mmCIF file of C-alpha atoms in Angstrom:
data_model
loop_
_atom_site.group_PDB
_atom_site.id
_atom_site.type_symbol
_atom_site.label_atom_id
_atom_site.label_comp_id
_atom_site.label_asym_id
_atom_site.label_seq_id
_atom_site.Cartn_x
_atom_site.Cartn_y
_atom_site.Cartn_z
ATOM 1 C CA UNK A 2 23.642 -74.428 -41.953
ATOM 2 C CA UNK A 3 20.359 -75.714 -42.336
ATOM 3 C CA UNK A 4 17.844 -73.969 -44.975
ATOM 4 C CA UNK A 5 14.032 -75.306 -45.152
ATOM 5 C CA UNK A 6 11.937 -73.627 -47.837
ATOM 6 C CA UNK A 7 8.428 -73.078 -47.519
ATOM 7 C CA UNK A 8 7.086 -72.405 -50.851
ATOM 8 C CA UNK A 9 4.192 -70.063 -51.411
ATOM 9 C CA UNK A 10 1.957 -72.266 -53.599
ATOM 10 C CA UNK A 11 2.533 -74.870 -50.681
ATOM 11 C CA UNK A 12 0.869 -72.970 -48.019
ATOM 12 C CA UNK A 13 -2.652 -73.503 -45.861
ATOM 13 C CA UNK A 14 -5.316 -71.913 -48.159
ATOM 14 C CA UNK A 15 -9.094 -70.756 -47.425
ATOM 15 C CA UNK A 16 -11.284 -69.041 -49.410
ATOM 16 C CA UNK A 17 -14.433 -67.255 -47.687
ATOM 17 C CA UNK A 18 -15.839 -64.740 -50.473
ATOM 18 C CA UNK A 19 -14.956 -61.806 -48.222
ATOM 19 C CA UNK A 20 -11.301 -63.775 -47.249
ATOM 20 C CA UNK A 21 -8.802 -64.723 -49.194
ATOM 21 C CA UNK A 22 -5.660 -66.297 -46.875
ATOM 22 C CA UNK A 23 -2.845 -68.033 -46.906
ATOM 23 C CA UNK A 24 -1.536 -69.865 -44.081
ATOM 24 C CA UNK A 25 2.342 -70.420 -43.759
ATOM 25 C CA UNK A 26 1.514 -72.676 -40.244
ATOM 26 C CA UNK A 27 -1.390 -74.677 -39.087
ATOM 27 C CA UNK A 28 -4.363 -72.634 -38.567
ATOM 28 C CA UNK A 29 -8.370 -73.048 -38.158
ATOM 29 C CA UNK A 30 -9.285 -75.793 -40.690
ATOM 30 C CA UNK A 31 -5.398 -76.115 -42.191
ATOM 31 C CA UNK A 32 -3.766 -78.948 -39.949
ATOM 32 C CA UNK A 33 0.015 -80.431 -41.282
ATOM 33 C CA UNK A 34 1.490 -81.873 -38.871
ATOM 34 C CA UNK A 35 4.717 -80.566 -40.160
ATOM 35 C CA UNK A 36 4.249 -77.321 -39.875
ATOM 36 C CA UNK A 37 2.766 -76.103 -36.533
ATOM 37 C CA UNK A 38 5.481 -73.099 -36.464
ATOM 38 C CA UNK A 39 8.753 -72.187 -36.514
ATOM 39 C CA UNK A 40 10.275 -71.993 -32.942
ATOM 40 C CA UNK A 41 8.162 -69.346 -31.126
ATOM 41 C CA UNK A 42 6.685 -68.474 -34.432
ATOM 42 C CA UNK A 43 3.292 -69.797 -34.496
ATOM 43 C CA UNK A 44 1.312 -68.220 -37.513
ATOM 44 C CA UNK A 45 1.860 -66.506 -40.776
ATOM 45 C CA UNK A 46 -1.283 -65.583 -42.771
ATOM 46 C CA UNK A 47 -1.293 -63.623 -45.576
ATOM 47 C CA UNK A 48 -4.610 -61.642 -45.563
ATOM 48 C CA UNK A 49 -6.787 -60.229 -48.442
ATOM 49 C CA UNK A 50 -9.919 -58.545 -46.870
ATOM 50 C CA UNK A 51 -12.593 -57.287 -49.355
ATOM 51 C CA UNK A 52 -13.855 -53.964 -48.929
ATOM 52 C CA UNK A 53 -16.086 -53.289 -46.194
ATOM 53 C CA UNK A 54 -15.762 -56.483 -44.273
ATOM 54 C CA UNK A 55 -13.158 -58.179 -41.381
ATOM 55 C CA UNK A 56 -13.863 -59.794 -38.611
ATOM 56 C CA UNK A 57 -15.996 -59.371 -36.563
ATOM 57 C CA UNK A 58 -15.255 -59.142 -32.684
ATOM 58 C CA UNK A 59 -13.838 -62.307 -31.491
ATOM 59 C CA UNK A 60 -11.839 -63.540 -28.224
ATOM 60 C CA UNK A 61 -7.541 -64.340 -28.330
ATOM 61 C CA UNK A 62 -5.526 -65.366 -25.044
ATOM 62 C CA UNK A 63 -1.737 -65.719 -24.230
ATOM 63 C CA UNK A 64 -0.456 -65.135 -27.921
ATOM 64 C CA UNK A 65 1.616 -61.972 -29.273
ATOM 65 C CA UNK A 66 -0.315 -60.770 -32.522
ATOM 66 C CA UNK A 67 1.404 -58.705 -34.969
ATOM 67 C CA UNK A 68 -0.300 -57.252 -38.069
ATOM 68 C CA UNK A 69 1.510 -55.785 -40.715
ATOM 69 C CA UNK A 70 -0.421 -53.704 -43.238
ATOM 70 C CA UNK A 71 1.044 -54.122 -47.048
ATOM 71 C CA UNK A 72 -1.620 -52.542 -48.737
ATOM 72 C CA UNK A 73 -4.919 -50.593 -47.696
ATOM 73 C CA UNK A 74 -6.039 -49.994 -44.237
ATOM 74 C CA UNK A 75 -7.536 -52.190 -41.021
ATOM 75 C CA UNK A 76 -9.402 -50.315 -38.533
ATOM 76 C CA UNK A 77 -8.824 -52.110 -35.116
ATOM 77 C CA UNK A 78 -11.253 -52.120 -31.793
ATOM 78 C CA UNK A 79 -10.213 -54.252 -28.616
ATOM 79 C CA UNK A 80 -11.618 -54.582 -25.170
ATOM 80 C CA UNK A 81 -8.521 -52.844 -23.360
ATOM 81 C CA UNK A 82 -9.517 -50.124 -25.003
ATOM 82 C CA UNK A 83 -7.321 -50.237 -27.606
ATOM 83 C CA UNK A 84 -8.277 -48.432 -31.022
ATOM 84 C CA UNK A 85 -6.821 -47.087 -34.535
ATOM 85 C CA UNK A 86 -6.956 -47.165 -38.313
ATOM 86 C CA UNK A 87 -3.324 -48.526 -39.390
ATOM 87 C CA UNK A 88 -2.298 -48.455 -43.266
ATOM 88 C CA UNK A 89 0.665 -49.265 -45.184
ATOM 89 C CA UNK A 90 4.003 -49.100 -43.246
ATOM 90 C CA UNK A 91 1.833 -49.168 -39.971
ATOM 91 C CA UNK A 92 2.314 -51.994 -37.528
ATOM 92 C CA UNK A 93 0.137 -52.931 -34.406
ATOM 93 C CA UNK A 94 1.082 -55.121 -31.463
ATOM 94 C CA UNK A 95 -1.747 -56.745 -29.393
ATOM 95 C CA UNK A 96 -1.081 -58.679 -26.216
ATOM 96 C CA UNK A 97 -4.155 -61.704 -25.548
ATOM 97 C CA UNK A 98 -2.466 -61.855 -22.416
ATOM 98 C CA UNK A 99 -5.137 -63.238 -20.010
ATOM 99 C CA UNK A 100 -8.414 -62.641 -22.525
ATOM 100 C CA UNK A 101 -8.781 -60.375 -25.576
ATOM 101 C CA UNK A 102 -11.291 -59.263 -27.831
ATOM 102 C CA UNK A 103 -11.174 -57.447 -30.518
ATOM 103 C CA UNK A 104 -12.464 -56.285 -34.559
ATOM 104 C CA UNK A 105 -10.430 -55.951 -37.185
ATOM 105 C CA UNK A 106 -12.088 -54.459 -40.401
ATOM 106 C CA UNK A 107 -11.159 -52.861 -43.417
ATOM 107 C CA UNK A 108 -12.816 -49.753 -43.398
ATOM 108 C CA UNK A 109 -12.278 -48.706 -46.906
ATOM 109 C CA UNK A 110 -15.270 -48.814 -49.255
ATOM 110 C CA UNK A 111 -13.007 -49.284 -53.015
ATOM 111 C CA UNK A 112 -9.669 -51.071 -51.543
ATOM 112 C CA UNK A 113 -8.989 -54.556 -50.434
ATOM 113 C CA UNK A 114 -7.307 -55.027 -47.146
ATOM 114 C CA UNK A 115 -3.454 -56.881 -47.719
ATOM 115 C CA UNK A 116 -2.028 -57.680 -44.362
ATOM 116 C CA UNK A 117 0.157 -60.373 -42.750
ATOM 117 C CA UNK A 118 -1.116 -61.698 -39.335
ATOM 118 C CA UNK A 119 1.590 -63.173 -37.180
ATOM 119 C CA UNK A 120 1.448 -64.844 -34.032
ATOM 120 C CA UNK A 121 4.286 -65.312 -31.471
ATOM 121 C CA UNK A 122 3.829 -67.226 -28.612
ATOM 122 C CA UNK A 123 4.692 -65.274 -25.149
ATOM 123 C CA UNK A 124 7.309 -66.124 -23.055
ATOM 124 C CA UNK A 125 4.709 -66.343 -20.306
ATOM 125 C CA UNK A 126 1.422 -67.223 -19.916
ATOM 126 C CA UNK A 127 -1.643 -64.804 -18.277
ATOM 127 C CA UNK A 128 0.398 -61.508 -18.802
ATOM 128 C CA UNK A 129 -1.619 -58.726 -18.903
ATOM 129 C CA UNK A 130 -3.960 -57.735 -21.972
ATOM 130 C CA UNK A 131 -2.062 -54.342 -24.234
ATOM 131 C CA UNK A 132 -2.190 -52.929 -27.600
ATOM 132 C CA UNK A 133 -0.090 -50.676 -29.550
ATOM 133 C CA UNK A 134 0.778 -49.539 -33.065
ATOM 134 C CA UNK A 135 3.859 -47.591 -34.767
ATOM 135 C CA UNK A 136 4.360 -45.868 -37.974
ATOM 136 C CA UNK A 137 7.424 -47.826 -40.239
ATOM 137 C CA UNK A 138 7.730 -46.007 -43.679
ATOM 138 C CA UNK A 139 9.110 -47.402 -46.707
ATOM 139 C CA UNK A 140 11.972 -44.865 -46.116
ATOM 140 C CA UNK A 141 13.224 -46.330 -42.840
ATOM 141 C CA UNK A 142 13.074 -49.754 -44.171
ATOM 142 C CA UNK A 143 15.095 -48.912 -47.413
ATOM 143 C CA UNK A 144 18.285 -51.056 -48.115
ATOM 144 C CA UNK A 145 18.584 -51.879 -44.247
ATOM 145 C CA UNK A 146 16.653 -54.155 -42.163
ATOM 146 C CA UNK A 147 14.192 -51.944 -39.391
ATOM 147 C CA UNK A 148 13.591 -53.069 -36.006
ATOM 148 C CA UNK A 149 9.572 -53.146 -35.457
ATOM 149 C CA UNK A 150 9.416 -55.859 -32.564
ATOM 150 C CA UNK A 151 11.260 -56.225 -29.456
ATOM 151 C CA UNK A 152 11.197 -57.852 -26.287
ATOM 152 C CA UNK A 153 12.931 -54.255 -24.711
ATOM 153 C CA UNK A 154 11.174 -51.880 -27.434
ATOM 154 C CA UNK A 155 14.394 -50.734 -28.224
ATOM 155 C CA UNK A 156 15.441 -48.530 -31.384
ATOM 156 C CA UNK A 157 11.841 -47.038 -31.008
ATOM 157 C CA UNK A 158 10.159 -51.126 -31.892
ATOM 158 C CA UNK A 159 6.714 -52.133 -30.479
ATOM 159 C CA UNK A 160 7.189 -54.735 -27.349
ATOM 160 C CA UNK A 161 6.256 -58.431 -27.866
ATOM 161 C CA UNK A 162 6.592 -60.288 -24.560
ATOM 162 C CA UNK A 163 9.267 -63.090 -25.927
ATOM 163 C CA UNK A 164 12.634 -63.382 -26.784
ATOM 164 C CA UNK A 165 12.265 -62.432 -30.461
ATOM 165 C CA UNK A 166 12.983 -59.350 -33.099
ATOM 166 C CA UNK A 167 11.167 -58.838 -35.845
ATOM 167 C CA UNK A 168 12.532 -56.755 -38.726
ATOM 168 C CA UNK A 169 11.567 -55.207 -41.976
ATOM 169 C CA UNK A 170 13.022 -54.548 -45.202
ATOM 170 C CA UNK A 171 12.433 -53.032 -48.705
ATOM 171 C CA UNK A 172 15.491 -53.917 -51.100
ATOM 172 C CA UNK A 173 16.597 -51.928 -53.919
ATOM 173 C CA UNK A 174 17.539 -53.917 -57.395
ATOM 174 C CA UNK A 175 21.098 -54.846 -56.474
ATOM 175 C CA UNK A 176 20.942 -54.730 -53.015
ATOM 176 C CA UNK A 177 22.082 -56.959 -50.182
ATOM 177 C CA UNK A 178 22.039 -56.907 -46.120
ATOM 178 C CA UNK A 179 23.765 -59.361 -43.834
ATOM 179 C CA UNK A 180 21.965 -60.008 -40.011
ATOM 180 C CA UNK A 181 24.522 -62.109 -37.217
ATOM 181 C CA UNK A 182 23.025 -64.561 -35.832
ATOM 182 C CA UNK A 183 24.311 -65.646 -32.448
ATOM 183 C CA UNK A 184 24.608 -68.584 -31.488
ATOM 184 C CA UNK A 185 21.893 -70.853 -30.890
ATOM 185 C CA UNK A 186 19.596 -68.796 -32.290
ATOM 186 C CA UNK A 187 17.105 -69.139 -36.033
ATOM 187 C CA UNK A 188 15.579 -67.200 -38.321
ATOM 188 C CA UNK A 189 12.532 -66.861 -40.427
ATOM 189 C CA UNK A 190 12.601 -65.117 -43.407
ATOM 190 C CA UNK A 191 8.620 -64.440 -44.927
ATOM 191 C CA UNK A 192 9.366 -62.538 -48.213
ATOM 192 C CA UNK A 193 6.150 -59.821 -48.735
ATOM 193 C CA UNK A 194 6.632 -58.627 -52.306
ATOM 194 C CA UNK A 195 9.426 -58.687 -55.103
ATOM 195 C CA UNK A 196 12.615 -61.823 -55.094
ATOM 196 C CA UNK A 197 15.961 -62.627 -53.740
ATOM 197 C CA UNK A 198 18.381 -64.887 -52.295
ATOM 198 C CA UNK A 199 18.237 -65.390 -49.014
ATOM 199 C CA UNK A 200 21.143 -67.236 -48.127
ATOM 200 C CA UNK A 201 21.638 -68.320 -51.719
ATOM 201 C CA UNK A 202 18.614 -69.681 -52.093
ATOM 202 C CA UNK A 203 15.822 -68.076 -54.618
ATOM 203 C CA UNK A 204 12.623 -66.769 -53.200
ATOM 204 C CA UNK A 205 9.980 -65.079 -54.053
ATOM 205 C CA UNK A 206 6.667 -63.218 -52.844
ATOM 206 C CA UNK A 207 4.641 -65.831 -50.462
ATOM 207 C CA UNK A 208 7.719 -67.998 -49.766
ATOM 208 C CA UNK A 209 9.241 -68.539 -46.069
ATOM 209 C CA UNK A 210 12.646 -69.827 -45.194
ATOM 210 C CA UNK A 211 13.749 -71.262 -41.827
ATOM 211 C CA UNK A 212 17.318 -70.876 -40.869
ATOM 212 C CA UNK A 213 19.038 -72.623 -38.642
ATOM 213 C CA UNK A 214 22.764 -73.781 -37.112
ATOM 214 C CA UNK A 215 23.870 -70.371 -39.222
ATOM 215 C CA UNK A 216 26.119 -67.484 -38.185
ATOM 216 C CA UNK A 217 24.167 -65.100 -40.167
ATOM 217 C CA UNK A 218 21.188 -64.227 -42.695
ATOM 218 C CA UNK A 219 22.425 -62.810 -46.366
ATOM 219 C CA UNK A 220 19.859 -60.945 -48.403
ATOM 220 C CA UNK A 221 20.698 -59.898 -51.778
ATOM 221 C CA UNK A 222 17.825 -59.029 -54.235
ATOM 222 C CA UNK A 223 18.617 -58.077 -58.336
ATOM 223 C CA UNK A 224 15.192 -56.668 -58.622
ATOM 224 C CA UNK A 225 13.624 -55.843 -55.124
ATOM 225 C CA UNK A 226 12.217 -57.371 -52.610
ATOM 226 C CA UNK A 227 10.352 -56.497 -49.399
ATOM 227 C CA UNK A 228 10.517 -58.956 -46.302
ATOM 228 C CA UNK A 229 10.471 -59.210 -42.614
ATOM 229 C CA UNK A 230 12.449 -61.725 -40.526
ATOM 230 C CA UNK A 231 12.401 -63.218 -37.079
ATOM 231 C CA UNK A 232 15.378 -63.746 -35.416
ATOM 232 C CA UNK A 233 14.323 -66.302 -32.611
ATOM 233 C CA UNK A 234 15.344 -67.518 -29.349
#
């Protein structure tokens, strides 16, 4: 088995008054050389959006963009046609596809935005533009590990065009989970809130772990924890 750690306090940071973000990958003005992704895992950025701000309407093409909302609320406008407020426990799926453009602002006037932006590369190139979100409570997340991604949308998960599902989890104190692995595949592990071990070793909020040439993923938190992990062609 082969564990890499990538340590919160380690990550890609940029500061723009209305932005706070961390950057687990490469990304804009952040360049390492060592870390351009993870497989077909291409960004992790860990959002804080002040009230009343986002960004503003901008272009994407042939990349899989997942947000998921920790705290607050994004309000999201594309040029498919796509549109929706999505909160805590929400999850939206866009598609660049060919061409893309899209807003994504936090619409609340007292709250600051916390979200994770992840980007997947597709498993083809030009595919046609989409967007969709789905509703993920805290309850179907508790003490198991919740399929939201999927290349066949099954278990009721939003479709990302690549060989990759994404779950999430919320971890009671004492918990533990156990995902196979089979063969010849890795995993990610980005942990959201809370600690645990994750395959022994000791995480906490911010950190990512790669995992690879393992037969499974063990997750065992004495406190809590909430995460969500790729497992990765």
């Amino acid at each position: 088995m082969t564990l890499t750690l990538r340590p919160a306090a380690a990550r890609g940071h940029a500061e723009h008054g209305w932005l706070s973000s961390r950057h687990s990958f490469s990304f804009a003005d952040y360049f390492d050389p060592a870390h351009m992704g993870f497989r077909t895992l291409r960004v992790i950025n860990e959002d804080w959006v002040a009230p009343k701000t986002g960004f503003g309407t901008h272009p994407h093409r042939d990349m899989e963009i997942l947000t998921y909302v920790i705290a607050g609320a994004v309000a999201h406008k594309d040029s498919t046609g796509g549109e929706g407020v999505i909160r805590r426990g929400e999850v939206q799926v866009m598609s660049a596809g060919t061409g893309i453009r899209h807003s994504e602002m936090n619409p609340l006037p007292d709250e600051t935005l916390h979200l994770l932006q992840i980007w997947i590369l597709p498993e083809a190139q030009r595919l046609i533009p989409g967007y969709a979100q789905a509703l993920f409570d805290d309850e179907s997340k508790r003490d198991r590990l919740r399929l939201i991604a999927s290349r066949d949308g099954r278990d009721g998960s939003l479709v990302i065009h690549q060989d990759a599902s994404v779950y999430a989890s919320i971890l009671g104190s004492g918990r533990g989970l156990s995902h196979d692995l089979a063969e010849g595949r890795g995993a990610w592990v980005q942990v959201v809130a809370g600690a645990l071990a994750v395959n022994g070793q000791v995480v906490s909020a911010g950190d990512g772990v790669a995992i690879e040439n393992a037969a499974a993923v063990t997750l065992a938190s004495e406190n809590g924890a909430e995460i969500v992990l790729f497992d990765l062609g």
